[in-house]
Structure formats: structure tokens, C-alpha cells
Amino acid sequence: MQRPRTRAPGVATVADVAREAGVSRATVSRVINDSPLVTPQTKDLVQDAIRRTGFVVNARGRALAIGRAETVGVLITEPLDELFEDPTYARILRGVTEGLSGSGTLPVIFQASTEAERALALRSFDRKAVDAVIHLTPYRDPELLDALAGTGLPVVLCGQVGNGVAPDPRFSSIYADDVAGARLAATHLAESGRDRIAAVLGPLDNPATTDRLQGFRDVLGPRLPSERVLFTGWDTSAGIRATQTLLEQFPEVDAILAGSDRIAVGAIAVLNAQGRAVPSDVAIIGFDDHPIAASAVPALTTIAQPLQRQGELAAHTALQMIAGQSPTVSELDMQLVVRASG
């Protein structure tokens, strides 16, 4: 024999709200789902009844009713430790959160650095567990982009897919111009009279690395020979190791273009340990303008990326695509921030 369905004592239902407000259950449902068919007076009446009864909206039921999950997936394919260690992600995520604020839509992070994580994320997307996806690391795994396109969800890419690759028309793209930012840094060094310049950049498989190197070489040409260009990780310890190697091979270097502020801080630590003054002996320019740049000793000259703005714009674009807008491309400017290091 089937047991009757019960509810916990004191848990209000739609019927309780309808009875309290003196309206039908259908009217309560319309108010919960923001139907334009309900008058403001009736809406106020029902909302007052909801407060008096302590009724709590069932999120899954609401999602089914309105045909939306009211969430945006934020997809990251970098390893989890990089997510927490790199300030870039924190600033973009802050922008995404602020961009969604007030919309009734929440961000949900999906980690996809392993095959299992990727499969789980795609399964959620296929089930429409989110209304759109903001992909923070689109340069990794081109096959994942095809899988995202196959979900039918609106997708916003933060960053470029590859060096010199045109934006994919299937998705919205939002990125800052790394080539232009690198030109600003290289021009500043060139105009300061430095002529034994080296570059310590991030991983070679990252489009930001290749774009920044292109920008440096657009300005410096043969003054930045390949043997004085090193590729490493983005963090401070990687910057320390690479700078030690660089100075062992080229002790005459008088300027270093760093691929990130964290690399630059590592370079400053090595120079300080060797008794070489920054910037009088060696000038340093970073990239990103993370908080670490202003607190470095000496304070770091760097290229400011509009990371939080990128996240906000990604959120706004995702909401617009959910509402039916076609994919768009937005390119953001970078700025040179001159401090004491070069």
C-alpha cells in the first residue's frame, strides 16, 4: 500500500499562501515566477502572504516553471591550485559576481582540469543545469570548445583561443589586447635608454605569452634576441628560477620584461640577493597590475589589465545572450602604470 505524502510540520505550501492571500494557487505561482499577467496590487498581496506564512520557493520547481536555471557556469580548465594562487582568476571572478549582482542569476564554478571533471561539467551543461557558460581558459583543449558549442548554451570566452586566431563566431569573446599592452612596456624601456633587454615569460603554450612576446619584438626587434627570452611558469618561484638562469648566462642584462607581476617580483628578489639595484642596474616591468605590483619593493612598473571589467562584461554579455542576443566580440585596452622599478 502506497504511503500518503507528508510534509514537515510548519513548512508552508503554495496552498497555504493562496489561502492566506485569498487568491488561487495559480495566481501564487504566477507571482513566484514574475508573470506580467499579475497586477501590482495582487503581487503585493501574495508577497505579503509569503512573508507571513514563511513560504520558501523551491528552486528546482521555479527553474522548471520559468525554463531557466538562473545560474551561469564559470568554466576553468587550469589546475585547482592555479585557480587559488593566480590573482587573475580572483579579479575576473569578482567581476563576474558583480556583473550578475541584481540579476537574480548566480555564478557556479565548474573545474575541468581532468577528463573526469570535464565530463561532469559537460553533462551538467547538456542537462541545462546552467543558462550560459563563461569560459575563463578557452586556449586549452580546442575539442572542449566544440563540445560547448554542442550543448546549445550561450558561451562567453574570456581571453583568446590562440595567437593570431580570429574570434570563434559561435561564442562571444572578451579579451584585452596583449600585443598592444606588451608594446607599451617595450616602448617605455626603449625610451629609457636600455639596450640589453631580456624577457621572462609564462608558459609557451599560452596565447598571452606568445602575444606579449610579439608585442615586445614589434618594438625592440633585434634588441630582444631569442637567447634572452625565457619561458617559465606565471608565479614568483618560477620567476626566481628563470631569472637566476638568465643572469648566469647574460650578466650584462640591464632590463627585464616580465610576463606577469609575480614573475617580476621573483626577478627583483634575485637581483636584490645579488646586490644589483632596481632600477639603476636593472629595470623591471611586470604585467597585470595585481596588488602585488604596488606592494613590491621597489614598486613595480607594469601593464594594467582590466580584469575585473572583463569579468563584469562577460557576465553582462552572458545575460544578454540568455535573452537572445547574438555572439559579440569585445576588445579591452591595457594601460602602462609607471612606478619605481623601471
mmCIF file of C-alpha atoms in Angstrom:
data_model
loop_
_atom_site.group_PDB
_atom_site.id
_atom_site.type_symbol
_atom_site.label_atom_id
_atom_site.label_comp_id
_atom_site.label_asym_id
_atom_site.label_seq_id
_atom_site.Cartn_x
_atom_site.Cartn_y
_atom_site.Cartn_z
ATOM 1 C CA MET A 1 0.000 0.000 0.000
ATOM 2 C CA GLN A 2 1.339 3.414 -1.003
ATOM 3 C CA ARG A 3 2.038 5.647 1.954
ATOM 4 C CA PRO A 4 0.465 9.131 1.870
ATOM 5 C CA ARG A 5 2.824 12.029 1.154
ATOM 6 C CA THR A 6 3.533 14.195 4.141
ATOM 7 C CA ARG A 7 5.311 17.459 4.701
ATOM 8 C CA ALA A 8 7.300 18.641 7.672
ATOM 9 C CA PRO A 9 5.260 20.412 10.334
ATOM 10 C CA GLY A 10 5.330 24.174 9.916
ATOM 11 C CA VAL A 11 6.541 24.115 6.281
ATOM 12 C CA ALA A 12 4.243 26.371 4.281
ATOM 13 C CA THR A 13 2.946 25.370 0.840
ATOM 14 C CA VAL A 14 1.593 27.247 -2.164
ATOM 15 C CA ALA A 15 -1.889 26.318 -0.956
ATOM 16 C CA ASP A 16 -1.174 27.962 2.415
ATOM 17 C CA VAL A 17 -0.052 31.147 0.691
ATOM 18 C CA ALA A 18 -3.097 31.141 -1.596
ATOM 19 C CA ARG A 19 -5.425 30.697 1.364
ATOM 20 C CA GLU A 20 -3.684 33.479 3.323
ATOM 21 C CA ALA A 21 -3.823 35.877 0.362
ATOM 22 C CA GLY A 22 -7.345 34.912 -0.705
ATOM 23 C CA VAL A 23 -6.253 34.038 -4.254
ATOM 24 C CA SER A 24 -5.879 30.869 -6.321
ATOM 25 C CA ARG A 25 -2.770 28.682 -6.286
ATOM 26 C CA ALA A 26 -2.279 29.561 -9.953
ATOM 27 C CA THR A 27 -2.053 33.246 -9.013
ATOM 28 C CA VAL A 28 0.562 32.479 -6.353
ATOM 29 C CA SER A 29 2.562 30.538 -8.946
ATOM 30 C CA ARG A 30 2.387 33.476 -11.359
ATOM 31 C CA VAL A 31 3.719 35.840 -8.693
ATOM 32 C CA ILE A 32 6.569 33.466 -7.799
ATOM 33 C CA ASN A 33 7.550 33.248 -11.467
ATOM 34 C CA ASP A 34 7.318 37.011 -12.127
ATOM 35 C CA SER A 35 4.457 36.700 -14.593
ATOM 36 C CA PRO A 36 3.471 40.014 -16.251
ATOM 37 C CA LEU A 37 -0.178 38.890 -16.051
ATOM 38 C CA VAL A 38 -0.361 39.734 -12.333
ATOM 39 C CA THR A 39 -1.329 43.254 -11.252
ATOM 40 C CA PRO A 40 0.996 45.110 -8.833
ATOM 41 C CA GLN A 41 -1.736 45.045 -6.168
ATOM 42 C CA THR A 42 -2.125 41.262 -6.387
ATOM 43 C CA LYS A 43 1.634 40.818 -6.397
ATOM 44 C CA ASP A 44 1.954 42.831 -3.179
ATOM 45 C CA LEU A 45 -0.876 40.823 -1.620
ATOM 46 C CA VAL A 46 0.762 37.499 -2.414
ATOM 47 C CA GLN A 47 4.237 38.627 -1.346
ATOM 48 C CA ASP A 48 2.817 39.755 2.000
ATOM 49 C CA ALA A 49 1.225 36.330 2.409
ATOM 50 C CA ILE A 50 4.533 34.644 1.556
ATOM 51 C CA ARG A 51 6.244 36.623 4.311
ATOM 52 C CA ARG A 52 3.520 35.878 6.865
ATOM 53 C CA THR A 53 3.473 32.134 6.158
ATOM 54 C CA GLY A 54 7.240 31.765 5.856
ATOM 55 C CA PHE A 55 6.881 30.079 2.470
ATOM 56 C CA VAL A 56 10.208 29.266 0.754
ATOM 57 C CA VAL A 57 10.334 28.952 -3.032
ATOM 58 C CA ASN A 58 11.599 25.598 -4.288
ATOM 59 C CA ALA A 59 14.466 26.487 -6.627
ATOM 60 C CA ARG A 60 14.126 23.378 -8.788
ATOM 61 C CA GLY A 61 10.392 23.865 -9.191
ATOM 62 C CA ARG A 62 10.874 27.508 -10.114
ATOM 63 C CA ALA A 63 13.527 26.582 -12.673
ATOM 64 C CA LEU A 64 11.155 24.121 -14.315
ATOM 65 C CA ALA A 65 8.366 26.678 -14.330
ATOM 66 C CA ILE A 66 10.319 29.505 -15.935
ATOM 67 C CA GLY A 67 12.537 27.339 -18.149
ATOM 68 C CA ARG A 68 15.736 28.706 -16.631
ATOM 69 C CA ALA A 69 18.250 27.518 -14.051
ATOM 70 C CA GLU A 70 19.072 31.111 -13.038
ATOM 71 C CA THR A 71 22.758 30.198 -12.874
ATOM 72 C CA VAL A 72 25.761 30.850 -15.121
ATOM 73 C CA GLY A 73 28.547 28.280 -15.196
ATOM 74 C CA VAL A 74 32.091 29.635 -14.871
ATOM 75 C CA LEU A 75 34.370 27.059 -16.512
ATOM 76 C CA ILE A 76 38.069 26.820 -15.605
ATOM 77 C CA THR A 77 40.421 24.224 -17.072
ATOM 78 C CA GLU A 78 43.539 25.254 -15.135
ATOM 79 C CA PRO A 79 44.531 23.034 -12.171
ATOM 80 C CA LEU A 80 42.781 23.914 -8.927
ATOM 81 C CA ASP A 81 45.925 25.229 -7.207
ATOM 82 C CA GLU A 82 46.434 27.738 -10.030
ATOM 83 C CA LEU A 83 42.858 28.941 -9.595
ATOM 84 C CA PHE A 84 43.567 29.916 -5.983
ATOM 85 C CA GLU A 85 47.145 31.127 -6.446
ATOM 86 C CA ASP A 86 46.778 33.331 -9.536
ATOM 87 C CA PRO A 87 45.144 36.700 -8.690
ATOM 88 C CA THR A 88 43.969 36.944 -12.298
ATOM 89 C CA TYR A 89 41.153 34.483 -11.658
ATOM 90 C CA ALA A 90 40.104 36.131 -8.403
ATOM 91 C CA ARG A 91 39.721 39.507 -10.108
ATOM 92 C CA ILE A 92 37.809 38.118 -13.090
ATOM 93 C CA LEU A 93 35.539 36.107 -10.785
ATOM 94 C CA ARG A 94 34.874 39.213 -8.708
ATOM 95 C CA GLY A 95 33.846 40.988 -11.887
ATOM 96 C CA VAL A 96 31.551 38.117 -12.899
ATOM 97 C CA THR A 97 29.903 38.143 -9.470
ATOM 98 C CA GLU A 98 29.370 41.898 -9.549
ATOM 99 C CA GLY A 99 28.140 41.734 -13.138
ATOM 100 C CA LEU A 100 25.466 39.215 -12.162
ATOM 101 C CA SER A 101 24.536 41.055 -8.972
ATOM 102 C CA GLY A 102 20.922 42.136 -9.010
ATOM 103 C CA SER A 103 20.032 39.922 -11.979
ATOM 104 C CA GLY A 104 18.692 37.015 -9.931
ATOM 105 C CA THR A 105 21.331 34.798 -11.576
ATOM 106 C CA LEU A 106 24.194 33.207 -9.638
ATOM 107 C CA PRO A 107 27.658 32.080 -10.824
ATOM 108 C CA VAL A 108 28.636 28.436 -10.317
ATOM 109 C CA ILE A 109 32.281 27.373 -10.783
ATOM 110 C CA PHE A 110 32.984 24.233 -12.839
ATOM 111 C CA GLN A 111 36.515 22.844 -12.593
ATOM 112 C CA ALA A 112 37.556 20.910 -15.724
ATOM 113 C CA SER A 113 41.289 20.260 -15.468
ATOM 114 C CA THR A 114 40.872 16.468 -15.681
ATOM 115 C CA GLU A 115 38.917 14.229 -18.022
ATOM 116 C CA ALA A 116 36.527 13.256 -15.238
ATOM 117 C CA GLU A 117 35.877 16.889 -14.282
ATOM 118 C CA ARG A 118 35.373 17.849 -17.902
ATOM 119 C CA ALA A 119 32.855 15.028 -18.447
ATOM 120 C CA LEU A 120 30.939 16.036 -15.329
ATOM 121 C CA ALA A 121 30.818 19.686 -16.398
ATOM 122 C CA LEU A 122 29.644 18.835 -19.908
ATOM 123 C CA ARG A 123 26.988 16.509 -18.535
ATOM 124 C CA SER A 124 25.667 19.375 -16.402
ATOM 125 C CA PHE A 125 25.695 21.697 -19.407
ATOM 126 C CA ASP A 126 23.901 19.148 -21.588
ATOM 127 C CA ARG A 127 21.199 18.875 -18.919
ATOM 128 C CA LYS A 128 20.864 22.694 -18.968
ATOM 129 C CA ALA A 129 21.847 22.914 -15.304
ATOM 130 C CA VAL A 130 23.055 26.437 -16.182
ATOM 131 C CA ASP A 131 21.700 29.057 -18.581
ATOM 132 C CA ALA A 132 25.074 30.062 -20.041
ATOM 133 C CA VAL A 133 28.799 29.364 -19.674
ATOM 134 C CA ILE A 134 31.669 31.809 -19.116
ATOM 135 C CA HIS A 135 34.897 30.030 -20.091
ATOM 136 C CA LEU A 136 37.981 31.573 -18.428
ATOM 137 C CA THR A 137 40.643 29.427 -20.137
ATOM 138 C CA PRO A 138 39.494 28.954 -23.744
ATOM 139 C CA TYR A 139 43.006 28.451 -25.130
ATOM 140 C CA ARG A 140 43.144 24.998 -23.555
ATOM 141 C CA ASP A 141 41.649 21.959 -25.308
ATOM 142 C CA PRO A 142 40.017 23.080 -28.603
ATOM 143 C CA GLU A 143 37.843 19.956 -28.508
ATOM 144 C CA LEU A 144 36.186 21.334 -25.399
ATOM 145 C CA LEU A 145 35.022 24.364 -27.404
ATOM 146 C CA ASP A 146 33.319 22.064 -29.894
ATOM 147 C CA ALA A 147 31.653 20.216 -27.021
ATOM 148 C CA LEU A 148 30.468 23.513 -25.526
ATOM 149 C CA ALA A 149 29.013 24.573 -28.867
ATOM 150 C CA GLY A 150 27.178 21.246 -28.983
ATOM 151 C CA THR A 151 25.349 21.961 -25.724
ATOM 152 C CA GLY A 152 23.377 24.772 -27.356
ATOM 153 C CA LEU A 153 24.076 27.066 -24.397
ATOM 154 C CA PRO A 154 25.248 30.680 -24.801
ATOM 155 C CA VAL A 155 29.025 30.717 -24.231
ATOM 156 C CA VAL A 156 31.289 33.682 -23.434
ATOM 157 C CA LEU A 157 35.057 33.261 -23.795
ATOM 158 C CA CYS A 158 37.293 35.347 -21.531
ATOM 159 C CA GLY A 159 40.534 35.542 -23.479
ATOM 160 C CA GLN A 160 41.645 34.422 -26.901
ATOM 161 C CA VAL A 161 41.765 30.891 -28.231
ATOM 162 C CA GLY A 162 45.241 31.248 -29.727
ATOM 163 C CA ASN A 163 47.851 33.624 -31.048
ATOM 164 C CA GLY A 164 46.547 35.322 -34.179
ATOM 165 C CA VAL A 165 43.382 33.199 -34.217
ATOM 166 C CA ALA A 166 40.211 35.102 -35.120
ATOM 167 C CA PRO A 167 37.381 35.021 -32.553
ATOM 168 C CA ASP A 168 35.143 31.977 -32.936
ATOM 169 C CA PRO A 169 31.752 33.193 -34.240
ATOM 170 C CA ARG A 170 29.933 30.521 -32.236
ATOM 171 C CA PHE A 171 30.774 32.326 -28.998
ATOM 172 C CA SER A 172 31.051 35.801 -27.551
ATOM 173 C CA SER A 173 34.674 36.766 -26.873
ATOM 174 C CA ILE A 174 36.028 39.309 -24.394
ATOM 175 C CA TYR A 175 39.747 39.911 -24.146
ATOM 176 C CA ALA A 176 42.405 42.540 -23.574
ATOM 177 C CA ASP A 177 44.976 43.169 -26.298
ATOM 178 C CA ASP A 178 48.179 41.529 -25.008
ATOM 179 C CA VAL A 179 50.151 42.610 -28.079
ATOM 180 C CA ALA A 180 49.281 46.273 -27.550
ATOM 181 C CA GLY A 181 49.999 46.023 -23.818
ATOM 182 C CA ALA A 182 53.422 44.497 -24.481
ATOM 183 C CA ARG A 183 54.228 47.259 -26.944
ATOM 184 C CA LEU A 184 53.552 49.805 -24.201
ATOM 185 C CA ALA A 185 56.013 48.059 -21.888
ATOM 186 C CA ALA A 186 58.716 47.668 -24.536
ATOM 187 C CA THR A 187 58.358 51.264 -25.706
ATOM 188 C CA HIS A 188 58.776 52.524 -22.146
ATOM 189 C CA LEU A 189 62.005 50.550 -21.759
ATOM 190 C CA ALA A 190 63.338 51.550 -25.165
ATOM 191 C CA GLU A 191 62.725 55.233 -24.453
ATOM 192 C CA SER A 192 64.579 54.927 -21.133
ATOM 193 C CA GLY A 193 67.763 54.000 -22.995
ATOM 194 C CA ARG A 194 68.003 50.336 -22.018
ATOM 195 C CA ASP A 195 69.623 48.240 -24.724
ATOM 196 C CA ARG A 196 70.499 44.876 -23.123
ATOM 197 C CA ILE A 197 66.931 43.741 -22.617
ATOM 198 C CA ALA A 198 65.680 40.270 -21.717
ATOM 199 C CA ALA A 199 62.191 38.791 -21.333
ATOM 200 C CA VAL A 200 60.965 36.194 -18.839
ATOM 201 C CA LEU A 201 57.549 34.997 -19.950
ATOM 202 C CA GLY A 202 54.926 32.462 -18.920
ATOM 203 C CA PRO A 203 54.258 29.049 -20.493
ATOM 204 C CA LEU A 204 54.879 28.905 -24.229
ATOM 205 C CA ASP A 205 51.527 27.183 -24.887
ATOM 206 C CA ASN A 206 49.572 30.146 -23.507
ATOM 207 C CA PRO A 207 48.349 32.714 -26.085
ATOM 208 C CA ALA A 208 49.071 35.545 -23.641
ATOM 209 C CA THR A 209 52.745 34.531 -23.685
ATOM 210 C CA THR A 210 53.084 34.483 -27.457
ATOM 211 C CA ASP A 211 51.099 37.711 -27.859
ATOM 212 C CA ARG A 212 53.234 39.531 -25.300
ATOM 213 C CA LEU A 213 56.419 38.308 -26.942
ATOM 214 C CA GLN A 214 55.122 39.547 -30.285
ATOM 215 C CA GLY A 215 54.421 42.972 -28.797
ATOM 216 C CA PHE A 216 57.892 43.170 -27.255
ATOM 217 C CA ARG A 217 59.532 42.241 -30.563
ATOM 218 C CA ASP A 218 57.363 44.665 -32.561
ATOM 219 C CA VAL A 219 59.108 47.456 -30.665
ATOM 220 C CA LEU A 220 62.543 46.045 -29.835
ATOM 221 C CA GLY A 221 63.311 43.873 -32.858
ATOM 222 C CA PRO A 222 66.906 42.580 -32.683
ATOM 223 C CA ARG A 223 67.414 44.219 -29.274
ATOM 224 C CA LEU A 224 65.475 41.237 -27.850
ATOM 225 C CA PRO A 225 67.278 38.182 -29.292
ATOM 226 C CA SER A 226 65.792 34.721 -28.827
ATOM 227 C CA GLU A 227 68.564 33.620 -26.473
ATOM 228 C CA ARG A 228 67.496 36.311 -23.993
ATOM 229 C CA VAL A 229 63.864 35.124 -23.952
ATOM 230 C CA LEU A 230 62.967 32.534 -21.302
ATOM 231 C CA PHE A 231 59.657 30.725 -20.771
ATOM 232 C CA THR A 232 58.573 29.602 -17.324
ATOM 233 C CA GLY A 233 55.500 29.479 -15.060
ATOM 234 C CA TRP A 234 53.489 32.549 -14.029
ATOM 235 C CA ASP A 235 54.364 32.514 -10.319
ATOM 236 C CA THR A 236 57.089 34.083 -8.190
ATOM 237 C CA SER A 237 59.111 30.897 -7.670
ATOM 238 C CA ALA A 238 59.183 30.347 -11.435
ATOM 239 C CA GLY A 239 60.360 33.940 -11.854
ATOM 240 C CA ILE A 240 63.175 33.354 -9.383
ATOM 241 C CA ARG A 241 64.406 30.210 -11.133
ATOM 242 C CA ALA A 242 64.221 31.720 -14.617
ATOM 243 C CA THR A 243 65.962 34.959 -13.584
ATOM 244 C CA GLN A 244 68.793 33.032 -11.934
ATOM 245 C CA THR A 245 69.297 31.119 -15.178
ATOM 246 C CA LEU A 246 69.078 34.302 -17.231
ATOM 247 C CA LEU A 247 71.689 36.193 -15.202
ATOM 248 C CA GLU A 248 74.070 33.240 -15.182
ATOM 249 C CA GLN A 249 74.048 33.284 -18.968
ATOM 250 C CA PHE A 250 73.700 37.037 -19.539
ATOM 251 C CA PRO A 251 75.024 39.005 -16.541
ATOM 252 C CA GLU A 252 75.114 42.173 -18.655
ATOM 253 C CA VAL A 253 71.306 42.429 -18.849
ATOM 254 C CA ASP A 254 70.068 45.925 -17.906
ATOM 255 C CA ALA A 255 66.286 45.395 -18.207
ATOM 256 C CA ILE A 256 63.796 42.543 -17.852
ATOM 257 C CA LEU A 257 60.312 42.426 -19.351
ATOM 258 C CA ALA A 258 58.331 40.027 -17.167
ATOM 259 C CA GLY A 259 55.292 38.120 -18.374
ATOM 260 C CA SER A 260 53.471 38.656 -15.068
ATOM 261 C CA ASP A 261 53.810 40.692 -11.883
ATOM 262 C CA ARG A 262 54.581 37.509 -9.957
ATOM 263 C CA ILE A 263 57.458 36.705 -12.318
ATOM 264 C CA ALA A 264 58.699 40.292 -11.916
ATOM 265 C CA VAL A 265 58.656 40.056 -8.104
ATOM 266 C CA GLY A 266 60.734 36.877 -8.364
ATOM 267 C CA ALA A 267 63.203 38.696 -10.633
ATOM 268 C CA ILE A 268 63.507 41.557 -8.124
ATOM 269 C CA ALA A 269 64.246 39.053 -5.344
ATOM 270 C CA VAL A 270 67.113 37.550 -7.354
ATOM 271 C CA LEU A 271 68.574 40.961 -8.214
ATOM 272 C CA ASN A 272 68.357 42.088 -4.586
ATOM 273 C CA ALA A 273 70.114 38.902 -3.472
ATOM 274 C CA GLN A 274 72.922 39.580 -5.960
ATOM 275 C CA GLY A 275 73.316 43.176 -4.808
ATOM 276 C CA ARG A 276 72.081 44.623 -8.096
ATOM 277 C CA ALA A 277 69.890 47.705 -7.669
ATOM 278 C CA VAL A 278 66.471 48.039 -9.284
ATOM 279 C CA PRO A 279 66.084 50.065 -11.449
ATOM 280 C CA SER A 280 69.540 51.715 -11.639
ATOM 281 C CA ASP A 281 71.315 48.449 -12.539
ATOM 282 C CA VAL A 282 68.403 46.517 -13.990
ATOM 283 C CA ALA A 283 64.937 47.867 -14.783
ATOM 284 C CA ILE A 284 61.933 45.577 -14.349
ATOM 285 C CA ILE A 285 58.481 45.842 -15.913
ATOM 286 C CA GLY A 286 55.694 43.452 -14.936
ATOM 287 C CA PHE A 287 52.326 42.619 -16.450
ATOM 288 C CA ASP A 288 48.783 42.530 -14.940
ATOM 289 C CA ASP A 289 48.885 45.209 -12.191
ATOM 290 C CA HIS A 290 47.877 42.835 -9.439
ATOM 291 C CA PRO A 291 48.024 44.191 -5.853
ATOM 292 C CA ILE A 292 51.494 42.632 -5.531
ATOM 293 C CA ALA A 293 52.805 45.216 -8.031
ATOM 294 C CA ALA A 294 52.100 48.214 -5.816
ATOM 295 C CA SER A 295 53.422 46.493 -2.675
ATOM 296 C CA ALA A 296 56.683 45.277 -4.247
ATOM 297 C CA VAL A 297 59.978 46.903 -3.214
ATOM 298 C CA PRO A 298 60.597 48.854 -5.320
ATOM 299 C CA ALA A 299 57.010 49.326 -6.505
ATOM 300 C CA LEU A 300 56.567 47.656 -9.852
ATOM 301 C CA THR A 301 56.063 49.404 -13.164
ATOM 302 C CA THR A 302 53.580 47.210 -15.005
ATOM 303 C CA ILE A 303 50.854 46.864 -17.610
ATOM 304 C CA ALA A 304 47.362 47.058 -16.123
ATOM 305 C CA GLN A 305 44.814 44.584 -17.422
ATOM 306 C CA PRO A 306 41.120 45.431 -16.907
ATOM 307 C CA LEU A 307 40.482 42.020 -15.347
ATOM 308 C CA GLN A 308 37.524 42.927 -13.175
ATOM 309 C CA ARG A 309 35.958 44.841 -16.049
ATOM 310 C CA GLN A 310 36.451 41.769 -18.238
ATOM 311 C CA GLY A 311 34.529 39.654 -15.730
ATOM 312 C CA GLU A 312 31.717 42.209 -15.432
ATOM 313 C CA LEU A 313 31.399 42.466 -19.196
ATOM 314 C CA ALA A 314 31.406 38.665 -19.515
ATOM 315 C CA ALA A 315 28.512 38.474 -17.050
ATOM 316 C CA HIS A 316 26.529 41.183 -18.832
ATOM 317 C CA THR A 317 27.167 39.512 -22.185
ATOM 318 C CA ALA A 318 26.050 36.126 -20.843
ATOM 319 C CA LEU A 319 22.787 37.649 -19.609
ATOM 320 C CA GLN A 320 22.224 39.330 -22.968
ATOM 321 C CA MET A 321 22.833 36.060 -24.805
ATOM 322 C CA ILE A 322 20.405 34.257 -22.482
ATOM 323 C CA ALA A 323 17.854 36.888 -23.556
ATOM 324 C CA GLY A 324 18.520 36.102 -27.220
ATOM 325 C CA GLN A 325 21.400 38.357 -28.308
ATOM 326 C CA SER A 326 23.835 37.012 -30.901
ATOM 327 C CA PRO A 327 27.526 36.487 -30.031
ATOM 328 C CA THR A 328 29.673 39.632 -29.838
ATOM 329 C CA VAL A 329 33.386 40.458 -29.624
ATOM 330 C CA SER A 330 34.744 42.999 -27.122
ATOM 331 C CA GLU A 331 38.405 44.068 -27.028
ATOM 332 C CA LEU A 332 39.604 45.938 -23.938
ATOM 333 C CA ASP A 333 42.535 48.333 -23.645
ATOM 334 C CA MET A 334 45.562 47.986 -21.385
ATOM 335 C CA GLN A 335 47.495 50.777 -19.677
ATOM 336 C CA LEU A 336 51.093 51.394 -18.633
ATOM 337 C CA VAL A 337 51.387 52.091 -14.890
ATOM 338 C CA VAL A 338 54.740 53.712 -14.132
ATOM 339 C CA ARG A 339 56.173 53.115 -10.656
ATOM 340 C CA ALA A 340 59.703 52.831 -9.294
ATOM 341 C CA SER A 341 61.089 49.639 -10.853
ATOM 342 C CA GLY A 342 61.702 50.917 -14.350
#
